[in-house]
XYZ file of C-alpha atoms in Angstrom:
439
model
C 75.784 86.469 78.781
C 74.612 86.192 75.068
C 76.531 85.776 71.967
C 76.756 88.755 69.464
C 77.625 88.214 65.963
C 79.526 91.097 64.747
C 78.410 90.405 61.107
C 74.924 91.450 62.288
C 75.778 94.896 63.599
C 74.570 97.814 61.929
C 75.133 101.463 62.268
C 73.407 103.545 65.133
C 72.317 100.123 67.078
C 73.208 100.010 70.699
C 72.885 97.583 73.544
C 70.961 97.758 76.736
C 74.181 96.667 78.695
C 77.991 96.845 77.768
C 79.132 94.882 74.652
C 82.161 92.986 75.588
C 85.049 91.420 73.311
C 85.498 88.864 76.191
C 84.994 88.633 80.005
C 87.629 91.409 80.589
C 87.498 93.848 77.749
C 85.043 96.334 77.109
C 84.397 97.036 73.286
C 80.973 99.199 73.573
C 79.494 100.823 76.611
C 75.571 100.150 77.106
C 73.566 102.771 75.253
C 76.597 103.967 72.945
C 75.731 103.482 69.444
C 77.580 101.384 66.852
C 79.347 103.329 64.335
C 80.369 102.253 60.784
C 84.006 102.894 61.753
C 83.545 100.226 64.684
C 82.141 97.794 62.207
C 85.093 98.237 59.808
C 87.774 97.860 62.615
C 86.382 94.611 63.921
C 86.508 93.431 60.160
C 90.170 94.619 59.955
C 91.064 92.848 63.208
C 89.032 89.795 62.037
C 86.987 89.509 65.270
C 83.700 87.464 64.642
C 81.715 87.757 67.942
C 81.178 89.544 71.397
C 79.070 89.162 74.369
C 76.358 90.999 75.998
C 74.124 90.348 78.856
C 70.920 92.050 77.240
C 69.298 92.786 74.085
C 69.879 95.413 71.456
C 67.993 98.631 71.908
C 67.059 100.797 68.665
C 67.111 104.045 70.637
C 64.840 106.194 72.605
C 64.435 106.498 76.181
C 65.756 103.417 78.109
C 64.624 104.929 81.626
C 66.287 104.690 84.776
C 67.921 101.152 85.142
C 66.834 98.954 88.230
C 69.423 97.487 90.383
C 69.948 93.707 89.457
C 71.288 90.844 91.889
C 74.512 91.214 89.705
C 74.643 94.889 90.397
C 74.130 94.212 93.924
C 76.925 91.688 94.091
C 79.126 93.885 92.315
C 78.589 96.398 95.077
C 79.256 94.180 97.655
C 82.435 93.011 96.084
C 83.611 96.623 95.962
C 82.864 96.985 99.523
C 84.854 94.090 100.100
C 87.719 95.256 98.606
C 87.729 98.594 100.164
C 87.711 96.563 103.594
C 90.667 94.528 102.498
C 92.699 97.549 101.550
C 91.657 98.857 105.344
C 93.036 95.471 106.741
C 96.090 95.395 104.857
C 97.112 98.794 105.822
C 96.106 97.815 109.419
C 98.531 94.801 109.406
C 101.297 96.894 107.518
C 101.152 99.365 110.671
C 101.669 96.092 113.029
C 104.127 94.867 110.731
C 106.351 97.960 111.499
C 107.060 96.731 114.965
C 108.477 93.462 113.897
C 112.066 93.080 113.492
C 112.257 91.093 110.217
C 112.602 93.032 106.968
C 110.788 89.987 105.117
C 107.808 90.506 107.318
C 107.519 94.227 106.558
C 108.225 93.561 102.887
C 105.417 91.003 102.885
C 102.900 93.245 104.641
C 103.910 96.182 102.240
C 103.377 93.963 98.995
C 99.735 92.747 100.535
C 98.861 96.345 100.686
C 100.313 96.944 97.327
C 98.277 94.166 95.923
C 95.044 95.330 97.512
C 95.384 98.599 96.092
C 95.973 97.103 92.656
C 92.650 95.284 93.601
C 90.869 98.429 94.319
C 91.943 100.429 91.087
C 90.986 97.238 89.098
C 87.349 97.592 90.826
C 87.133 101.465 90.158
C 87.797 100.754 86.448
C 85.508 97.723 86.146
C 82.762 99.726 87.919
C 83.149 102.548 85.670
C 82.949 100.126 82.752
C 79.725 98.726 83.813
C 78.182 101.341 85.677
C 79.533 104.733 84.374
C 79.917 105.774 88.122
C 83.211 106.596 90.093
C 82.429 107.371 93.871
C 84.918 110.657 94.408
C 84.699 110.818 98.138
C 85.576 106.972 98.450
C 88.438 107.490 96.186
C 89.608 110.599 97.820
C 89.575 108.861 101.257
C 91.448 105.630 99.805
C 94.033 107.934 98.126
C 94.638 109.733 101.401
C 95.393 106.396 102.910
C 97.766 105.440 100.216
C 99.642 108.630 100.242
C 100.405 108.376 104.142
C 101.320 104.906 103.425
C 103.884 105.378 100.881
C 105.249 108.342 102.718
C 105.896 105.846 105.714
C 106.986 103.015 103.605
C 108.574 104.395 100.567
C 111.852 102.278 100.931
C 109.663 99.128 100.666
C 107.012 100.213 98.305
C 109.502 101.248 95.560
C 111.088 97.817 95.649
C 107.832 95.892 94.282
C 108.176 94.955 90.566
C 105.357 93.019 89.120
C 105.999 90.370 87.023
C 105.786 90.433 82.871
C 103.110 88.027 83.080
C 100.875 89.731 85.499
C 101.746 93.216 83.605
C 100.415 91.862 80.471
C 97.469 90.619 81.954
C 96.342 93.795 83.816
C 98.151 96.383 81.750
C 96.066 99.166 82.727
C 95.536 98.297 86.387
C 99.348 97.967 86.900
C 100.687 100.597 85.049
C 98.264 103.146 86.827
C 99.112 101.794 90.259
C 102.979 102.092 89.424
C 102.536 105.359 88.020
C 100.731 106.274 90.912
C 103.173 105.161 93.475
C 106.100 107.197 91.600
C 103.705 110.340 91.256
C 103.040 110.544 94.987
C 106.602 109.901 95.571
C 107.707 112.719 93.559
C 104.969 114.773 95.310
C 106.191 114.020 98.483
C 109.754 115.048 97.527
C 108.155 118.562 96.413
C 106.505 119.007 99.804
C 103.177 119.159 98.369
C 100.259 119.474 100.721
C 98.396 116.364 101.769
C 95.221 117.769 99.979
C 97.094 118.292 96.604
C 98.785 114.564 96.887
C 95.347 113.184 97.069
C 94.238 115.053 94.010
C 97.705 114.103 92.349
C 97.066 110.448 93.310
C 93.362 110.447 91.923
C 94.643 111.946 88.960
C 97.408 109.510 88.521
C 95.025 106.337 88.716
C 92.496 107.971 86.385
C 94.904 108.963 83.859
C 94.003 105.965 81.814
C 90.276 105.965 82.223
C 89.699 107.091 78.666
C 91.391 103.884 77.333
C 87.944 102.079 78.214
C 86.265 103.932 75.508
C 88.847 102.372 72.983
C 89.189 98.972 71.724
C 91.596 97.051 73.839
C 93.480 95.712 70.653
C 94.528 99.268 70.212
C 96.787 99.285 73.607
C 97.139 95.113 74.127
C 99.045 94.193 71.233
C 102.403 93.088 69.959
C 101.996 94.456 66.448
C 102.619 97.659 64.855
C 99.756 100.055 64.667
C 98.483 101.727 61.457
C 98.697 105.605 61.413
C 95.082 105.586 62.130
C 95.322 103.579 64.689
C 98.101 105.605 66.476
C 95.746 108.459 66.091
C 92.901 106.809 67.966
C 95.099 105.934 70.902
C 96.110 109.775 71.104
C 92.458 110.422 71.870
C 92.279 108.861 75.376
C 93.281 111.923 77.336
C 90.508 113.899 75.734
C 88.127 110.654 76.428
C 89.367 110.592 79.909
C 88.869 114.338 80.526
C 85.143 114.114 79.074
C 84.491 111.019 81.542
C 85.544 113.152 84.551
C 83.907 116.207 83.373
C 80.739 114.063 83.114
C 81.332 112.834 86.508
C 81.832 116.476 87.834
C 85.427 115.767 89.278
C 87.571 118.794 90.097
C 88.894 120.647 87.326
C 92.199 120.169 88.422
C 91.994 116.609 88.072
C 90.265 116.702 84.603
C 93.103 118.924 83.370
C 95.721 116.453 84.963
C 94.038 113.559 82.937
C 93.748 115.759 79.666
C 97.546 117.062 79.608
C 99.518 113.721 80.977
C 101.066 113.515 77.470
C 101.770 117.041 76.943
C 105.848 117.940 76.873
C 107.724 120.808 78.097
C 108.835 121.269 74.485
C 105.227 121.480 72.834
C 105.815 117.976 71.125
C 103.325 116.178 73.407
C 99.437 115.808 72.782
C 96.538 116.446 72.353
C 96.956 120.437 72.534
C 100.841 120.689 72.082
C 100.987 123.021 75.342
C 104.610 124.212 76.538
C 106.159 124.943 79.773
C 103.867 126.883 82.225
C 100.656 126.039 80.282
C 100.785 122.489 81.531
C 99.431 121.635 84.800
C 101.516 120.682 87.840
C 99.781 117.312 88.058
C 100.531 116.398 84.334
C 104.207 117.419 84.623
C 104.747 114.954 87.531
C 102.404 112.186 86.039
C 104.545 112.495 82.673
C 107.709 111.833 84.432
C 106.319 108.880 86.509
C 104.566 107.188 83.327
C 107.582 107.459 81.229
C 109.913 106.084 83.884
C 107.440 103.224 84.387
C 107.062 102.829 80.800
C 110.724 102.135 80.308
C 111.093 99.520 83.215
C 107.912 97.798 82.102
C 108.062 94.502 80.684
C 105.819 93.924 77.492
C 105.077 91.318 75.032
C 106.603 93.471 72.278
C 109.699 94.771 74.225
C 112.346 93.758 77.062
C 112.030 96.038 80.325
C 115.035 98.097 81.002
C 116.885 98.516 84.429
C 115.553 101.285 86.771
C 119.179 102.581 86.549
C 118.698 102.661 82.769
C 115.325 104.531 83.118
C 116.955 107.038 85.401
C 119.897 107.952 83.296
C 117.599 108.452 80.317
C 114.999 110.723 82.364
C 118.060 112.824 83.514
C 119.346 113.129 79.809
C 115.838 114.881 79.252
C 116.440 114.610 75.383
C 114.691 117.587 73.562
C 113.688 119.033 77.072
C 110.779 116.938 77.300
C 110.211 116.976 81.005
C 110.008 119.778 83.899
C 113.737 119.839 85.298
C 112.013 120.385 88.799
C 110.287 117.304 88.532
C 113.200 115.211 87.253
C 115.291 116.321 90.232
C 112.620 115.546 92.375
C 112.326 111.829 90.727
C 116.470 111.715 91.066
C 116.449 112.741 94.804
C 113.203 110.240 95.725
C 114.562 107.133 94.020
C 118.390 107.844 93.730
C 120.659 107.380 90.568
C 120.492 103.628 91.566
C 116.930 103.650 92.480
C 115.640 101.768 95.295
C 115.108 98.090 94.790
C 118.226 98.026 92.448
C 120.948 95.211 92.906
C 124.339 96.766 92.678
C 127.897 95.562 92.839
C 130.492 97.366 94.812
C 134.121 98.072 94.178
C 134.751 95.799 97.546
C 133.244 93.030 95.568
C 130.251 93.076 97.892
C 126.433 92.845 96.307
C 123.928 95.123 97.696
C 120.208 96.034 97.466
C 119.418 99.674 97.008
C 116.978 100.287 100.242
C 117.045 104.013 100.513
C 118.109 107.393 99.415
C 121.166 109.765 100.913
C 119.020 112.926 101.478
C 121.655 115.267 100.033
C 123.553 112.752 97.887
C 121.737 110.758 95.284
C 124.422 109.399 93.545
C 125.693 107.289 96.952
C 122.396 105.469 98.297
C 122.160 103.199 101.370
C 122.330 99.575 100.303
C 121.706 96.164 102.382
C 124.384 93.566 101.708
C 122.379 90.603 99.983
C 124.542 87.671 100.958
C 126.199 88.937 104.116
C 124.499 88.974 108.029
C 126.376 90.290 111.176
C 127.319 88.049 113.947
C 123.635 88.081 115.375
C 122.251 87.412 111.996
C 120.895 90.690 111.312
C 120.868 92.623 108.360
C 123.991 94.896 107.366
C 123.141 98.096 105.599
C 126.091 100.426 104.437
C 126.443 103.820 103.110
C 127.971 103.892 99.770
C 130.647 106.111 98.829
C 133.438 107.095 96.539
C 135.952 104.623 97.791
C 135.703 100.944 98.840
C 132.049 101.154 99.196
C 131.578 102.755 95.551
C 128.873 101.469 93.344
C 130.363 100.066 90.232
C 127.534 98.977 88.412
C 124.077 97.306 88.368
C 123.736 93.583 88.153
C 121.890 92.120 85.199
C 118.414 90.606 85.421
C 119.938 86.967 85.136
C 122.549 87.719 88.168
C 119.811 89.544 90.239
C 117.668 86.357 89.965
C 120.598 84.144 90.935
C 121.407 86.419 93.894
C 117.677 86.421 94.881
C 117.813 82.632 94.761
C 120.881 82.694 97.243
C 118.996 85.001 99.599
C 115.832 82.970 99.569
C 117.936 79.668 100.191
C 119.938 81.539 103.103
C 116.318 82.743 104.516
C 115.087 79.016 104.696
C 118.347 77.721 106.152
C 118.284 80.389 109.140
C 114.400 79.427 109.608
C 115.350 75.758 109.834
C 118.437 76.830 112.014
C 115.878 78.681 114.429
C 113.267 75.885 114.408
C 116.077 73.427 115.655
C 117.234 75.790 118.300
C 113.490 76.157 119.578
C 113.188 72.424 119.570
C 116.296 72.138 121.599
C 114.940 74.579 124.097
C 111.632 72.713 124.488
C 113.522 69.449 124.962
C 115.689 70.987 127.275
C 112.733 72.320 129.573
C 111.066 69.043 129.441
C 113.959 67.205 130.550
C 114.194 69.400 133.575
C 117.027 71.602 132.474
C 119.222 69.197 130.604
C 119.401 68.752 127.031
C 119.743 65.225 125.381
C 123.253 66.067 124.874
C 123.931 67.348 128.478
C 122.264 64.015 129.562
C 124.468 61.910 127.572
C 127.578 63.205 129.756
C 126.038 61.511 132.984
C 125.528 58.065 131.241
């Protein structure tokens, strides 16, 4: 990959391959012309060089590009990622027959990670090839919809770290928003075909960002009014991308309108109420909830309980009330995954909702087990099992450490029991302790 000095850029020139700011961030897609505005912004941001695989083109017909060894390698990697998703889904189905919560949670985490890898490959493939395989995406999202429906109580407990969010902002935001959007869609009893379209729309709702310099959305500094205005163009850019790729109109409009608000204060067209597409209404709620709980370099994340309370307030009537209600009944007032302190002094993890009472979810006791070492789950209520508050981040980390230590202790105890049984079998039915009685 060759170095491109930005002080040599001129208006209207283009490159035969993508111009990259670094190995991760696309600055200018291939064949798209350099503009005076881009040159000016690069000077303001004080970037001096980028990278491109091939030489400058001065315009004209560049012909149909032939597949290179690099293209074939990327196609192979994409196929491997799709295979990894399918294998993770298969493993998760097997884990459903296991008895341990940890094994189930681990299998769901693996599926979640593979889907993030898949979304990353979709974004990367578009950035490098300007293509998205609609049928492949539909099939993959169909499996995701079914998986979320079957494993909601586990999927919603996954929270990527602040470090990973900052490194893969678009991918993780898209994945988390998609999980929430599909969860809301399931609560609204959407048909599978509609859920698939909703999932595709949510995965691609930020695709327009790839046509903007990453410094506009990956920064901890305040943006100028001009830069903020450029950010608000990403729904239009995403709409144009999907229109060029001939995606269904419902998905195009979902991407175009995901920042519209019920009160008309959104963008880019300031639509109101019924004029906003149903997919956009759902993604708007999912994105807002995700953004409140997401750690960023420039802000501290808030708890899912705080996010739920803020969404329920629905200040200035920004969101569709039906979608807000679906969010509440999908996650509960104390959302799945939250660590909570109960009236009786016990600590629990919210693991499921109560169908008709989102205020009193099902919790799993964090530091207690039954006589056989099994997990204890209880229904919260308005008496002794009442939820008093959510734990702080620090308290949650301390409880998680206790849970991990207890898990390791149980593993050690089981290993010792197994060793004693083996010793007993090898000694003809007597353990070392039994034999000592006959000495």
